[in-house]
Every structure is written in structure tokens, then in C-alpha cells.
Short mmCIF file of C-alpha atoms in Angstrom, two decimals:
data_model
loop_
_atom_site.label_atom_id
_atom_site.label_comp_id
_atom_site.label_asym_id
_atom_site.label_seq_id
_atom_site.Cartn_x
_atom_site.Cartn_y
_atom_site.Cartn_z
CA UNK A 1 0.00 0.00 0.00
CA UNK A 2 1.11 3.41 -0.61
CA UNK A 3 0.90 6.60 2.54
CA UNK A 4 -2.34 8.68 1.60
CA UNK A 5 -0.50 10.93 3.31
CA UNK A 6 3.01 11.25 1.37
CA UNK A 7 2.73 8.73 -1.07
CA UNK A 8 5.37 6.36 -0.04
CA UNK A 9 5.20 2.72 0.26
CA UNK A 10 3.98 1.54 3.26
CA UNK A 11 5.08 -1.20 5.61
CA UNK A 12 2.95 -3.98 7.25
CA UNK A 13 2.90 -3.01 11.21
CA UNK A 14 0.64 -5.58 12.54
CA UNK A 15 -2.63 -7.57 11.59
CA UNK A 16 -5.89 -7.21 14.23
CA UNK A 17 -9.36 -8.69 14.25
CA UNK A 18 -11.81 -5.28 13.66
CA UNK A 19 -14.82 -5.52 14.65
CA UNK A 20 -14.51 -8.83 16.41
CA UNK A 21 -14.85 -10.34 12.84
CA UNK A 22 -12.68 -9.07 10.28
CA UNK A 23 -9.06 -10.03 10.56
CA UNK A 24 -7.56 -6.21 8.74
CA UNK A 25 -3.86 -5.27 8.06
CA UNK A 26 -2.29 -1.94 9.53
CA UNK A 27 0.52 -0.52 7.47
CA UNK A 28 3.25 2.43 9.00
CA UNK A 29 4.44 4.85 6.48
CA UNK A 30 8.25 4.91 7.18
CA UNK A 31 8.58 8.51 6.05
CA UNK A 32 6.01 10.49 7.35
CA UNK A 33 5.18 7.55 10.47
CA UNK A 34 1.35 7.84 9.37
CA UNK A 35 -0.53 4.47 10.29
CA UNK A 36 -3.44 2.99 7.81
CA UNK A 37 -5.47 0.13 7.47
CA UNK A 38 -5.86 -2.09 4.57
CA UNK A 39 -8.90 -0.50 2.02
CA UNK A 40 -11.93 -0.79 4.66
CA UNK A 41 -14.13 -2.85 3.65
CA UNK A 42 -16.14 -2.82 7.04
CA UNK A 43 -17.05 0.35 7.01
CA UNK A 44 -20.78 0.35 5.84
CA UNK A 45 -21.39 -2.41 8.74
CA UNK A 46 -18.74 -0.16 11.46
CA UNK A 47 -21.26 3.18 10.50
CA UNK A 48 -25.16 1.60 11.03
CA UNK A 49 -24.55 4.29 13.81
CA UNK A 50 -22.90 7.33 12.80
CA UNK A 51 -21.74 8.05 16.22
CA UNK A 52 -20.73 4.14 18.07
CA UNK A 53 -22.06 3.24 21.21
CA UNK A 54 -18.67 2.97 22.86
CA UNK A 55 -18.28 6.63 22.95
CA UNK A 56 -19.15 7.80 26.39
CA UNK A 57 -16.93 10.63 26.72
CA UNK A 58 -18.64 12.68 23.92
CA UNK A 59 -20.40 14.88 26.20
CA UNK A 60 -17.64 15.79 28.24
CA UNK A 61 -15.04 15.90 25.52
CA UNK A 62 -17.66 18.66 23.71
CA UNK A 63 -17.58 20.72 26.97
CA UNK A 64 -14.14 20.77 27.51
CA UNK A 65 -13.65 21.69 23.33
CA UNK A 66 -15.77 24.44 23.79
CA UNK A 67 -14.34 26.21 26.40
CA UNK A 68 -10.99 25.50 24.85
CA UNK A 69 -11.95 26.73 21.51
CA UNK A 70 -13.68 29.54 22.82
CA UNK A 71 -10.22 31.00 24.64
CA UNK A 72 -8.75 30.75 21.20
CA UNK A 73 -11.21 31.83 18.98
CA UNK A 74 -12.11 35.20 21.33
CA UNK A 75 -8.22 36.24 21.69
CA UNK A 76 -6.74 35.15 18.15
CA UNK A 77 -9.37 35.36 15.92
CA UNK A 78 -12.71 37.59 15.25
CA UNK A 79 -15.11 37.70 18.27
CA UNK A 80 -18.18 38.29 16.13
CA UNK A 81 -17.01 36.05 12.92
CA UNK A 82 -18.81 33.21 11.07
CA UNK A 83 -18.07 29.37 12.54
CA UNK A 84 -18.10 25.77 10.94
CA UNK A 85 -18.28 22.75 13.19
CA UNK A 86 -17.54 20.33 10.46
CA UNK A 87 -18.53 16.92 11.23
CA UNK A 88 -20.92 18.04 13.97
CA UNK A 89 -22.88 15.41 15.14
CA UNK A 90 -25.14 15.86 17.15
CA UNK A 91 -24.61 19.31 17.22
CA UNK A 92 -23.93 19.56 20.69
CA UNK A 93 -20.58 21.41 20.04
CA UNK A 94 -22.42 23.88 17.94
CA UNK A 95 -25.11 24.35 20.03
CA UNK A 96 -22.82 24.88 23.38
CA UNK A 97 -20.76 27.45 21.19
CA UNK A 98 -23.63 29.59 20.21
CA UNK A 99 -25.04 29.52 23.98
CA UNK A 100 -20.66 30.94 24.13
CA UNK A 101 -21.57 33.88 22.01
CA UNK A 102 -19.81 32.76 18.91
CA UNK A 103 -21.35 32.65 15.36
CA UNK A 104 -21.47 28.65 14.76
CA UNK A 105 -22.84 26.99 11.96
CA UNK A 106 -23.24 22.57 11.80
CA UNK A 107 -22.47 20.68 8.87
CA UNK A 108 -22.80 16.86 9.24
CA UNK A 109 -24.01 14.74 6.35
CA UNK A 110 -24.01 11.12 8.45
CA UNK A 111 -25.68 12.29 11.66
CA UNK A 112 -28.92 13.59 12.38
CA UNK A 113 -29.02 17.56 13.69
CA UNK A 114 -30.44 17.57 17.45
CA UNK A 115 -28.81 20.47 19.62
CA UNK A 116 -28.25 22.92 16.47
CA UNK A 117 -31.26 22.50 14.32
CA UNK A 118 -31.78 26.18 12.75
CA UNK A 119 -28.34 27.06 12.12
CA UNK A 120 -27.38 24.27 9.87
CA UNK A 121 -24.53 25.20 6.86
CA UNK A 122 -25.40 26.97 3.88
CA UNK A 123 -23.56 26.16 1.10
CA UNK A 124 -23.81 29.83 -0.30
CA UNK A 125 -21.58 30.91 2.27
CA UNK A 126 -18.59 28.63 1.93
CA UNK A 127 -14.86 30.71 1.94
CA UNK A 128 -17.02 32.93 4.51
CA UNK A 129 -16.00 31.20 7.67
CA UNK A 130 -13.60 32.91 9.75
CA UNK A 131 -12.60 28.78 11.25
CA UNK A 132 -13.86 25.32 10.68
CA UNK A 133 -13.43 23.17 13.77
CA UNK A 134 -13.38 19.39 13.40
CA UNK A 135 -12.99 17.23 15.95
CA UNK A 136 -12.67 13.53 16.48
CA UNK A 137 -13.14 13.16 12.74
CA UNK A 138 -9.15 12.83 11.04
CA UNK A 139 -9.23 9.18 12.23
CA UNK A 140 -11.87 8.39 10.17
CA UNK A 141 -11.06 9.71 6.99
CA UNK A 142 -10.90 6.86 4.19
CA UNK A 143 -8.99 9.50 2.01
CA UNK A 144 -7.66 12.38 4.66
CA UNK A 145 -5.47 14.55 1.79
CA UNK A 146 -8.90 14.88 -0.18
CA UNK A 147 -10.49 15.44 2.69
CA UNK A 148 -8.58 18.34 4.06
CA UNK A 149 -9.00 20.15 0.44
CA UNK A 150 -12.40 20.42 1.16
CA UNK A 151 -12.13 21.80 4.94
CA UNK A 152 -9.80 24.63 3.55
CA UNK A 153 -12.26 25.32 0.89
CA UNK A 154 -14.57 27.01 4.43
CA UNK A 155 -11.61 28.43 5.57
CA UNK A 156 -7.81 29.16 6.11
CA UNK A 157 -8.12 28.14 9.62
CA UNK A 158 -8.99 24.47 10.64
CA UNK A 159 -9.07 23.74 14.40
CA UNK A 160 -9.49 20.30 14.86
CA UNK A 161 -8.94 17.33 17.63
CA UNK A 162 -7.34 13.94 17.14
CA UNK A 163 -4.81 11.74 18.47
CA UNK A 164 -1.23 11.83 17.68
CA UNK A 165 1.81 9.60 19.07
CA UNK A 166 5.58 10.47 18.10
CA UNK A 167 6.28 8.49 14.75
CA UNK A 168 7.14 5.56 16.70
CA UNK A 169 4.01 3.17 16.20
CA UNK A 170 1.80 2.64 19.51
CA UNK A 171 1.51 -0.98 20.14
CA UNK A 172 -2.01 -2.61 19.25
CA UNK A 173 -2.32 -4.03 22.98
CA UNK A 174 -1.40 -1.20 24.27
CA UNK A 175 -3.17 1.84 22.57
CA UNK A 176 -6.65 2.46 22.77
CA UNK A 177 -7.40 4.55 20.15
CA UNK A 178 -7.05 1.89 17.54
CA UNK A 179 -10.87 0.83 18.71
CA UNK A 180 -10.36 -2.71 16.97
CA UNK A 181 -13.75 -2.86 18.30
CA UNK A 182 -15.99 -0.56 16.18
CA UNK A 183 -13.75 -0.58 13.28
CA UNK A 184 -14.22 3.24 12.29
CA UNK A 185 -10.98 4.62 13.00
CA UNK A 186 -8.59 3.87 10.15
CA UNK A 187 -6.30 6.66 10.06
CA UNK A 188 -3.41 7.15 12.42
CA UNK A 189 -1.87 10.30 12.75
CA UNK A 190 2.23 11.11 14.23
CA UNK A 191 3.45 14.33 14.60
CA UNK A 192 5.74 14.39 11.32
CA UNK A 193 2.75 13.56 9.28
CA UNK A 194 0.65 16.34 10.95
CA UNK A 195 3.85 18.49 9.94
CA UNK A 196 3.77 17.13 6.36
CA UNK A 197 -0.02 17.93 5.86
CA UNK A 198 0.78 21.77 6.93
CA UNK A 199 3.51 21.86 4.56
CA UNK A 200 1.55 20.54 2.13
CA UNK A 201 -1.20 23.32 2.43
CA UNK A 202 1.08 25.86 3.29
CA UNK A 203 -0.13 26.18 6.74
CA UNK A 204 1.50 26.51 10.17
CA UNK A 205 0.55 23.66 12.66
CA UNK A 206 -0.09 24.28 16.32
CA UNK A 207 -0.39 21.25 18.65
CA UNK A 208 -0.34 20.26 22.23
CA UNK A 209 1.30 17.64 21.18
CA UNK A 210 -1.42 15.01 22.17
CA UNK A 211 -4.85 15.49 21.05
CA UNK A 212 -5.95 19.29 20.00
CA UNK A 213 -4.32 21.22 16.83
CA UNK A 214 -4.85 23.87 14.49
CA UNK A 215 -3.73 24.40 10.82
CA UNK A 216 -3.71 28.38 10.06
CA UNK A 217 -2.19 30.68 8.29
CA UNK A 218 -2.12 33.47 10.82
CA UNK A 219 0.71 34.14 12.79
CA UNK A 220 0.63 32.93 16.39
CA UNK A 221 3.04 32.12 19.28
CA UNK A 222 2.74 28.39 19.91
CA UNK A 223 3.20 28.92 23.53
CA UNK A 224 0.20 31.24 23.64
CA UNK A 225 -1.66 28.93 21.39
CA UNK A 226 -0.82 25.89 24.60
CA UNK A 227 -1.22 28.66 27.52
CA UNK A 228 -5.09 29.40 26.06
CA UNK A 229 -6.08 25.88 25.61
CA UNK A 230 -5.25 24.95 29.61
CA UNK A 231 -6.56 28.10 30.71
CA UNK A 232 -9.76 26.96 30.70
CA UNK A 233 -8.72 24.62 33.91
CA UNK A 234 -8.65 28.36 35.51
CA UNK A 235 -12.27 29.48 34.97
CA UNK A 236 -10.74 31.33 31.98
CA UNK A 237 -13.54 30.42 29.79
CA UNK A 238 -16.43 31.68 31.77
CA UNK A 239 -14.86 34.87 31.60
CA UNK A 240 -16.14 34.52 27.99
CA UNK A 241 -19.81 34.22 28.54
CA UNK A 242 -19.77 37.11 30.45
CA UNK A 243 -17.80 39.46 27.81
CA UNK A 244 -19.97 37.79 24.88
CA UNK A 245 -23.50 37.54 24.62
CA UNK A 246 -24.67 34.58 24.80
CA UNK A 247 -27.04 33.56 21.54
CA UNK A 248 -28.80 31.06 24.08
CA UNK A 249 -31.89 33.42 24.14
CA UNK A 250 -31.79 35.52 20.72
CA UNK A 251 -31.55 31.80 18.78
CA UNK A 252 -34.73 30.93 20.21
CA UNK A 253 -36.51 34.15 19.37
CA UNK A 254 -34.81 33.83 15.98
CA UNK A 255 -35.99 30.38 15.70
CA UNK A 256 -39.85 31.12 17.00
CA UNK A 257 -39.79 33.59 14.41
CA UNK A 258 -39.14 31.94 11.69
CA UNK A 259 -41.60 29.01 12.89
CA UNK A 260 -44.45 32.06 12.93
CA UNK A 261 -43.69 33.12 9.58
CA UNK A 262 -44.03 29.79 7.99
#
């Protein structure tokens, strides 16, 4: 097989039952250290359900992403701007940004919109968006160069979570993001390959090193990019919601409105 990433030809790494059925190769790019699968064939049976059942952090991992991206997007990037949660599920992100004070929009063709309905993307205003975030999404993406072309085409700025090890290879037993067990993550991400991708673009990449990142093309102290993302540990973030105001009670007006003039 040959990197998606860099095009090189990649090694066999190890072979693991997905699914608790499918016996699938993983391959490790030795340039760039990104980690594949074989072509997926599971997929269709891994995504009856958009969002798996093992995933019982995804409240608390939107929480903490809000208040997290709203330190960053309030002191590096317009306050009253236009937002793209891309790959939005549920829309609980969205929803939870908006209550923030920020100017979020959902896109999500595989999951239904429950927290967000009202303010779902308009394809009339793509290149408008002053960020796209994207989170817990890179490990799923079948073809993730492709897919990054089309982020960009929303904006210059793509914030976006996912999780990264140092180009040597986590071992199967011993990492738990593989999730042999729902079969939908199939892209594996090191640091050098995250670095390749901005390159690629012509973006810089900001990272904490673990989970949370950002391709831009704006200028910004890496150090003050890591300082605003823990600062929400501090109460930082609440700050926000007092400074902003909150859409919480202007979206539902908005939305009875447009009910009444249907």
C-alpha cells in the first residue's frame, strides 16, 4: 500500500481482528510515520450508527472543546465572525458554542441535527468562515489529503482534535485509540505527518502535542496557542460568557420567528 498521506510505500505493522470479525492489516508509512489500514471494507457495517455506542466521553469531551476553543477563537481570531463545526454530530458542540456567544454553523451529512437545528450550513456561504473546527473526525477519513482540500475550501483556519503519538508506532495491545472494536478509525496520525499535511497546504501547525491542533495561516506564538487551551482549567472560559453575549436566548426568538412566519 502506498501513505495517503506522502505517497510512499507503506510497511505492514501488525494484523488485528476489527470488529470482532474481520481479521484487517495496519501498514506504517516509514517517512512520514502515518498508520493505515488495509482499504476498509467494514465500514458500511462499522457506520449503522454514525456516532458508536462505545463513545461515552462525547459529552464531556464537547464541553471541555468548547471552552478551549472559545479561549482561542475570542483572543486570536474575530469575536463576532462566522463558525463551521464540520462533522458536527449531534450538534452539541455547535449548540454549546452559540449559547458561548460565537457565530457557529453545523455541517454533518451522516448524523442527524439535534442540539443545532436552525443554524445548519449553507452552502452559499462557503470561503465565509472565519474557522472550521473538526474534531474527532481525522481518524476516520478513508482519504484524509482529499479530505482536508475540502475543509480549507470554508476556511484558512482548521481547528481540529485527534490523536497523535511520536512516529514511533503505539503498540495494538497497548493503545486504545485503535478501537479494533468498532472498526471506524482507520487513520493514524504522528506528529511528522501532521507536519507534512501543513507543509503541504502551506499552513503553520499548532499542537499540544497530544490530542488538540490547528492548521492556520495566521501568525501565532505556539506557547500562547498551549497557555489558552489549559486556561480553561482556571475558569478562563467563563470569563467569555460574560464578555460575549450569549445567543442562548436571541436563537430561540430567531428560531420562533421563523416558525411564525411559515
Amino acid at each position: 500500500m502506498r501513505c495517503k498521506i506522502c505517497d510512499t510505500i507503506a510497511v505492514h505493522l501488525f494484523r488485528r481482528r476489527v470488529l470482532h470479525k474481520y481479521d484487517a492489516d495496519y501498514f506504517q508509512c516509514p517517512r512520514c510515520k502515518f498508520i493505515q489500514t488495509e482499504e476498509p471494507y467494514w465500514l458500511n457495517e462499522a457506520y449503522e450508527n454514525s456516532i458508536n455506542i462505545e463513545d461515552t466521553g462525547i459529552a464531556k469531551r464537547n464541553i471541555i472543546f468548547s471552552k478551549r476553543t472559545s479561549l482561542l477563537l475570542y483572543f486570536l481570531f474575530d469575536r463576532k465572525g462566522r463558525y463551521l463545526d464540520y462533522g458536527g454530530g449531534y450538534g452539541l458542540f455547535v449548540r454549546l458554542m452559540r449559547d458561548y456567544g460565537f457565530d457557529f454553523f453545523w455541517n454533518d451529512p451522516y448524523t442527524e441535527n439535534i442540539f443545532a437545528r436552525g443554524f445548519e450550513h449553507l452552502e452559499d456561504l462557503k470561503k465565509n468562515y472565519t474557522a472550521v473546527t473538526i474534531f474527532e473526525c481525522f481518524e476516520h477519513f478513508l482519504n484524509p489529503l482529499e479530505e482536508m482540500g475540502k475543509i480549507l475550501s470554508y476556511s484558512d483556519t482548521v481547528i481540529f482534535s485527534t490523536e497523535i503519538f511520536n512516529n514511533k508506532a503505539p503498540l495494538p495491545d497497548e493503545w486504545k485509540y485503535y478501537y479494533f472494536s468498532h472498526g471506524q478509525h482507520i487513520a493514524f496520525y504522528s506528529l511528522e505527518s501532521l507536519e507534512y499535511i501543513a507543509k503541504k497546504y502551506n499552513k503553520k501547525l499548532h499542537t499540544n502535542g497530544k490530542s488538540f491542533h490547528m492548521f492556520t495561516s495566521k501568525n501565532i506564538n505556539n506557547y500562547f496557542f498551549n497557555f489558552l487551551l489549559n486556561a480553561y482549567l482556571f475558569g478562563a472560559a467563563t470569563l467569555i460568557k460574560i464578555k460575549l453575549e450569549s445567543k442562548t436566548n436571541s436563537d430561540s426568538t430567531l428560531l420562533q420567528n421563523q416558525r411564525a412566519s411559515i
